[in-house]
Amino acid sequence: MEAAFGGIEAGGTKFVCAVGTGPDDIRAEIRLPTETPETTLGKVIDFFREQQKQQEIAAIGVASFGPVDPDPSSPTFGHITNTPKPGWANTPVAPILKDEFGIPIGFDTDVNTAALGEHSWGAAKDVDTFVYLTIGTGIGGGGMLDGKLIHGLIHPEMGHIAIPHDWERDPYAGTCPFHGDCWEGLANGPALEARWGQPGQQLPPDHEAWPLEAHYIALGVTSIMMIMSPQLVVLGGGVMEQEHIFPLIHQEVKSLLNGYIQSPTILEGIDSYIVPPALGGRSGVLGAIALAQRAIQDD
Amino acid sequence: MEAAFGGIEAGGTKFVCAVGTGPDDIRAEIRLPTETPETTLGKVIDFFREQQKQQEIAAIGVASFGPVDPDPSSPTFGHITNTPKPGWANTPVAPILKDEFGIPIGFDTDVNTAALGEHSWGAAKDVDTFVYLTIGTGIGGGGMLDGKLIHGLIHPEMGHIAIPHDWERDPYAGTCPFHGDCWEGLANGPALEARWGQPGQQLPPDHEAWPLEAHYIALGVTSIMMIMSPQLVVLGGGVMEQEHIFPLIHQEVKSLLNGYIQSPTILEGIDSYIVPPALGGRSGVLGAIALAQRAIQDD
């Protein structure tokens, strides 16, 4: 049997582990609650050990909740760093797996990995410079420039940029503990729920919540467009499951740009420029498998 | 004599042309007013033809005012595109030089080229992921990610991002014809002059203009930091010649981040993280020489 790759989507509430070579060849998959590192990583190791009896696993990729150190040249590469999540601060996830299995281990942020999944098999196939944003409990951003995952000084988060807050239209102060009404503070899922008294999935599509939400999302997206000039913007995460807001976002982005970017991609094709992830909720674990495939090449 | 490279800084008001191999070896230099393309490019060609009698010129680099097409795979590569500057729209600058001299021609935006100059010999030496911003008549941004000049869908401009406008503190409406009070509209040189009734270089360092200017500059810089996570930010352009505002900007950036980015580079070293260009006003023409050197390698 052809060698497979392991993928781990390490989230703050659950871990998803899979073995396979891509979306059409997932040979096994489990979901585990995120408990202590010992318990959860123990179960992860058991799963892959069991799978190794069926087939060779050539490498494992990890899409991790953060903050993380994704720099392969750093002594703390593959660690979850200063997370407030109890027990998980300074957990050397990639080194533990490397010691256990002795195979190449890829490691990156959950958002960058989801971006890689969409690049390998989803909405960003054949697109080398794009952004993937998740808008849910928080707002996080990742993506690629010229085919390389974006890292920089620290991996960029993108969610905490300052945006104009129209207090007359929206007196809600924002959820962010650092900045109050930054982009994440005004546009994440908890802000939506706090502002309107119920979670987004319970608000009807014609509720006044949505034009305001689309306005805020569009403000952040246009800043990213002007700074990075992506060829595509993929919007995922819990809030974006309300797909009826995509057309509102398209309109708001065009209105905010006000003709400034004279590209037919945006002027005529914005419906296919700002899009949902094609892999839906599977971008992360599939991206982790793609990360494992890259880890082999880089090793 | 060792072969030299030609550099052209093609600006909206003047052209600077130089021949040499770097900052310590500039063998000839001229400044020309920007007239019609025929007149000015004619004089540019005459200058390099004359120089070719002294030495071989291996390649020429052009740092051009925009908008431009810097994509080597595009049929309009090296053109100035839809500029409002009379006579210059759709001028094929790089093709004209290529036809004339038959040597490799590098071509990029003025800001990306200045970034390359700083990377080759200035403030961004040995830094592979950084941003160069010019804050003057407009605000423009360029830079590198992993050692490659940033391009994307269109070359990013960065100046037109939305930032919070505190109308109580600052009732000035902004200069931008597209967006009014976007970053450029609130923080460029003309906004400074319109708001206070005199140009920046005439305002004393203790004038109330400067804390507000630093606040606006810091808002844009923090958005760029959060989106791209550069390892260094270089701030050039006319407004930044008032170097007394650097410490104000450092303080404002830290205050806006409010502890969100836990990197010693920023928490302890912000004085060497947000810096003036080391080449001063020569980043552009020297960057054009570096662009010529790259054009040889890519040819």
PDB file of N, CA and C in Angstrom, chain A residues 17-56:
ATOM      1  N   CYS A  17      -7.450  13.850  14.116  1.00  0.00           N
ATOM      2  CA  CYS A  17      -6.289  13.173  13.530  1.00  0.00           C
ATOM      3  C   CYS A  17      -6.755  12.357  12.338  1.00  0.00           C
ATOM      4  N   ALA A  18      -5.970  12.374  11.271  1.00  0.00           N
ATOM      5  CA  ALA A  18      -6.341  11.605  10.087  1.00  0.00           C
ATOM      6  C   ALA A  18      -5.095  11.015   9.444  1.00  0.00           C
ATOM      7  N   VAL A  19      -5.314   9.940   8.693  1.00  0.00           N
ATOM      8  CA  VAL A  19      -4.240   9.293   7.944  1.00  0.00           C
ATOM      9  C   VAL A  19      -4.715   9.146   6.514  1.00  0.00           C
ATOM     10  N   GLY A  20      -3.884   9.554   5.561  1.00  0.00           N
ATOM     11  CA  GLY A  20      -4.282   9.443   4.166  1.00  0.00           C
ATOM     12  C   GLY A  20      -3.341  10.233   3.284  1.00  0.00           C
ATOM     13  N   THR A  21      -3.782  10.523   2.060  1.00  0.00           N
ATOM     14  CA  THR A  21      -2.936  11.281   1.139  1.00  0.00           C
ATOM     15  C   THR A  21      -3.643  12.509   0.563  1.00  0.00           C
ATOM     16  N   GLY A  22      -4.922  12.700   0.913  1.00  0.00           N
ATOM     17  CA  GLY A  22      -5.665  13.850   0.387  1.00  0.00           C
ATOM     18  C   GLY A  22      -7.145  13.631   0.585  1.00  0.00           C
ATOM     19  N   PRO A  23      -7.972  14.560   0.110  1.00  0.00           N
ATOM     20  CA  PRO A  23      -9.406  14.498   0.401  1.00  0.00           C
ATOM     21  C   PRO A  23     -10.092  13.238  -0.131  1.00  0.00           C
ATOM     22  N   ASP A  24      -9.561  12.650  -1.194  1.00  0.00           N
ATOM     23  CA  ASP A  24     -10.192  11.452  -1.750  1.00  0.00           C
ATOM     24  C   ASP A  24      -9.594  10.167  -1.192  1.00  0.00           C
ATOM     25  N   ASP A  25      -8.658  10.304  -0.271  1.00  0.00           N
ATOM     26  CA  ASP A  25      -8.014   9.116   0.287  1.00  0.00           C
ATOM     27  C   ASP A  25      -7.717   9.331   1.774  1.00  0.00           C
ATOM     28  N   ILE A  26      -8.772   9.423   2.569  1.00  0.00           N
ATOM     29  CA  ILE A  26      -8.623   9.471   4.029  1.00  0.00           C
ATOM     30  C   ILE A  26      -8.922   8.063   4.536  1.00  0.00           C
ATOM     31  N   ARG A  27      -7.904   7.424   5.113  1.00  0.00           N
ATOM     32  CA  ARG A  27      -8.034   6.005   5.468  1.00  0.00           C
ATOM     33  C   ARG A  27      -8.513   5.807   6.898  1.00  0.00           C
ATOM     34  N   ALA A  28      -8.307   6.798   7.746  1.00  0.00           N
ATOM     35  CA  ALA A  28      -8.774   6.696   9.137  1.00  0.00           C
ATOM     36  C   ALA A  28      -8.836   8.100   9.706  1.00  0.00           C
ATOM     37  N   GLU A  29      -9.721   8.314  10.649  1.00  0.00           N
ATOM     38  CA  GLU A  29      -9.869   9.644  11.246  1.00  0.00           C
ATOM     39  C   GLU A  29     -10.478   9.500  12.632  1.00  0.00           C
ATOM     40  N   ILE A  30      -9.971  10.261  13.607  1.00  0.00           N
ATOM     41  CA  ILE A  30     -10.612  10.304  14.928  1.00  0.00           C
ATOM     42  C   ILE A  30     -10.693  11.742  15.433  1.00  0.00           C
ATOM     43  N   ARG A  31     -11.622  11.953  16.346  1.00  0.00           N
ATOM     44  CA  ARG A  31     -11.762  13.229  17.043  1.00  0.00           C
ATOM     45  C   ARG A  31     -11.581  12.970  18.526  1.00  0.00           C
ATOM     46  N   LEU A  32     -10.802  13.814  19.184  1.00  0.00           N
ATOM     47  CA  LEU A  32     -10.521  13.643  20.604  1.00  0.00           C
ATOM     48  C   LEU A  32     -10.759  14.978  21.299  1.00  0.00           C
ATOM     49  N   PRO A  33     -11.314  14.954  22.505  1.00  0.00           N
ATOM     50  CA  PRO A  33     -11.430  16.219  23.238  1.00  0.00           C
ATOM     51  C   PRO A  33     -10.041  16.694  23.662  1.00  0.00           C
ATOM     52  N   THR A  34      -9.845  18.004  23.733  1.00  0.00           N
ATOM     53  CA  THR A  34      -8.562  18.538  24.186  1.00  0.00           C
ATOM     54  C   THR A  34      -8.558  18.527  25.716  1.00  0.00           C
ATOM     55  N   GLU A  35      -7.795  17.555  26.279  1.00  0.00           N
ATOM     56  CA  GLU A  35      -7.664  17.479  27.741  1.00  0.00           C
ATOM     57  C   GLU A  35      -6.275  18.004  28.120  1.00  0.00           C
ATOM     58  N   THR A  36      -5.528  17.290  28.966  1.00  0.00           N
ATOM     59  CA  THR A  36      -4.159  17.730  29.248  1.00  0.00           C
ATOM     60  C   THR A  36      -3.274  17.317  28.072  1.00  0.00           C
ATOM     61  N   PRO A  37      -2.099  17.921  27.926  1.00  0.00           N
ATOM     62  CA  PRO A  37      -1.195  17.486  26.858  1.00  0.00           C
ATOM     63  C   PRO A  37      -0.860  15.995  26.979  1.00  0.00           C
ATOM     64  N   GLU A  38      -0.616  15.513  28.193  1.00  0.00           N
ATOM     65  CA  GLU A  38      -0.245  14.104  28.371  1.00  0.00           C
ATOM     66  C   GLU A  38      -1.356  13.197  27.843  1.00  0.00           C
ATOM     67  N   THR A  39      -2.589  13.438  28.298  1.00  0.00           N
ATOM     68  CA  THR A  39      -3.714  12.589  27.910  1.00  0.00           C
ATOM     69  C   THR A  39      -3.958  12.666  26.404  1.00  0.00           C
ATOM     70  N   THR A  40      -4.076  13.892  25.899  1.00  0.00           N
ATOM     71  CA  THR A  40      -4.478  14.028  24.498  1.00  0.00           C
ATOM     72  C   THR A  40      -3.357  13.587  23.560  1.00  0.00           C
ATOM     73  N   LEU A  41      -2.137  14.034  23.811  1.00  0.00           N
ATOM     74  CA  LEU A  41      -1.044  13.610  22.924  1.00  0.00           C
ATOM     75  C   LEU A  41      -0.813  12.104  23.057  1.00  0.00           C
ATOM     76  N   GLY A  42      -1.061  11.531  24.248  1.00  0.00           N
ATOM     77  CA  GLY A  42      -0.981  10.069  24.416  1.00  0.00           C
ATOM     78  C   GLY A  42      -1.951   9.349  23.484  1.00  0.00           C
ATOM     79  N   LYS A  43      -3.182   9.854  23.429  1.00  0.00           N
ATOM     80  CA  LYS A  43      -4.188   9.233  22.542  1.00  0.00           C
ATOM     81  C   LYS A  43      -3.831   9.435  21.060  1.00  0.00           C
ATOM     82  N   VAL A  44      -3.268  10.594  20.763  1.00  0.00           N
ATOM     83  CA  VAL A  44      -2.840  10.872  19.381  1.00  0.00           C
ATOM     84  C   VAL A  44      -1.766   9.854  18.966  1.00  0.00           C
ATOM     85  N   ILE A  45      -0.800   9.654  19.863  1.00  0.00           N
ATOM     86  CA  ILE A  45       0.292   8.705  19.570  1.00  0.00           C
ATOM     87  C   ILE A  45      -0.259   7.285  19.400  1.00  0.00           C
ATOM     88  N   ASP A  46      -1.182   6.898  20.286  1.00  0.00           N
ATOM     89  CA  ASP A  46      -1.801   5.563  20.167  1.00  0.00           C
ATOM     90  C   ASP A  46      -2.472   5.381  18.798  1.00  0.00           C
ATOM     91  N   PHE A  47      -3.183   6.421  18.364  1.00  0.00           N
ATOM     92  CA  PHE A  47      -3.893   6.347  17.076  1.00  0.00           C
ATOM     93  C   PHE A  47      -2.913   6.098  15.924  1.00  0.00           C
ATOM     94  N   PHE A  48      -1.844   6.903  15.885  1.00  0.00           N
ATOM     95  CA  PHE A  48      -0.910   6.739  14.762  1.00  0.00           C
ATOM     96  C   PHE A  48      -0.127   5.431  14.869  1.00  0.00           C
ATOM     97  N   ARG A  49       0.188   4.981  16.099  1.00  0.00           N
ATOM     98  CA  ARG A  49       0.862   3.681  16.271  1.00  0.00           C
ATOM     99  C   ARG A  49      -0.009   2.551  15.700  1.00  0.00           C
ATOM    100  N   GLU A  50      -1.291   2.620  16.020  1.00  0.00           N
ATOM    101  CA  GLU A  50      -2.235   1.617  15.523  1.00  0.00           C
ATOM    102  C   GLU A  50      -2.281   1.658  13.985  1.00  0.00           C
ATOM    103  N   GLN A  51      -2.330   2.873  13.453  1.00  0.00           N
ATOM    104  CA  GLN A  51      -2.388   3.034  11.998  1.00  0.00           C
ATOM    105  C   GLN A  51      -1.123   2.524  11.307  1.00  0.00           C
ATOM    106  N   GLN A  52      -0.003   2.648  12.002  1.00  0.00           N
ATOM    107  CA  GLN A  52       1.271   2.184  11.412  1.00  0.00           C
ATOM    108  C   GLN A  52       1.280   0.674  11.183  1.00  0.00           C
ATOM    109  N   LYS A  53       0.393  -0.059  11.872  1.00  0.00           N
ATOM    110  CA  LYS A  53       0.301  -1.518  11.629  1.00  0.00           C
ATOM    111  C   LYS A  53      -0.303  -1.807  10.256  1.00  0.00           C
ATOM    112  N   GLN A  54      -1.093  -0.841   9.731  1.00  0.00           N
ATOM    113  CA  GLN A  54      -1.746  -1.023   8.427  1.00  0.00           C
ATOM    114  C   GLN A  54      -0.893  -0.523   7.265  1.00  0.00           C
ATOM    115  N   GLN A  55      -0.064   0.498   7.513  1.00  0.00           N
ATOM    116  CA  GLN A  55       0.617   1.168   6.405  1.00  0.00           C
ATOM    117  C   GLN A  55       1.768   2.011   6.938  1.00  0.00           C
ATOM    118  N   GLU A  56       2.676   2.322   6.061  1.00  0.00           N
ATOM    119  CA  GLU A  56       3.733   3.241   6.437  1.00  0.00           C
ATOM    120  C   GLU A  56       3.160   4.662   6.554  1.00  0.00           C
TER     121      GLU A  56
END
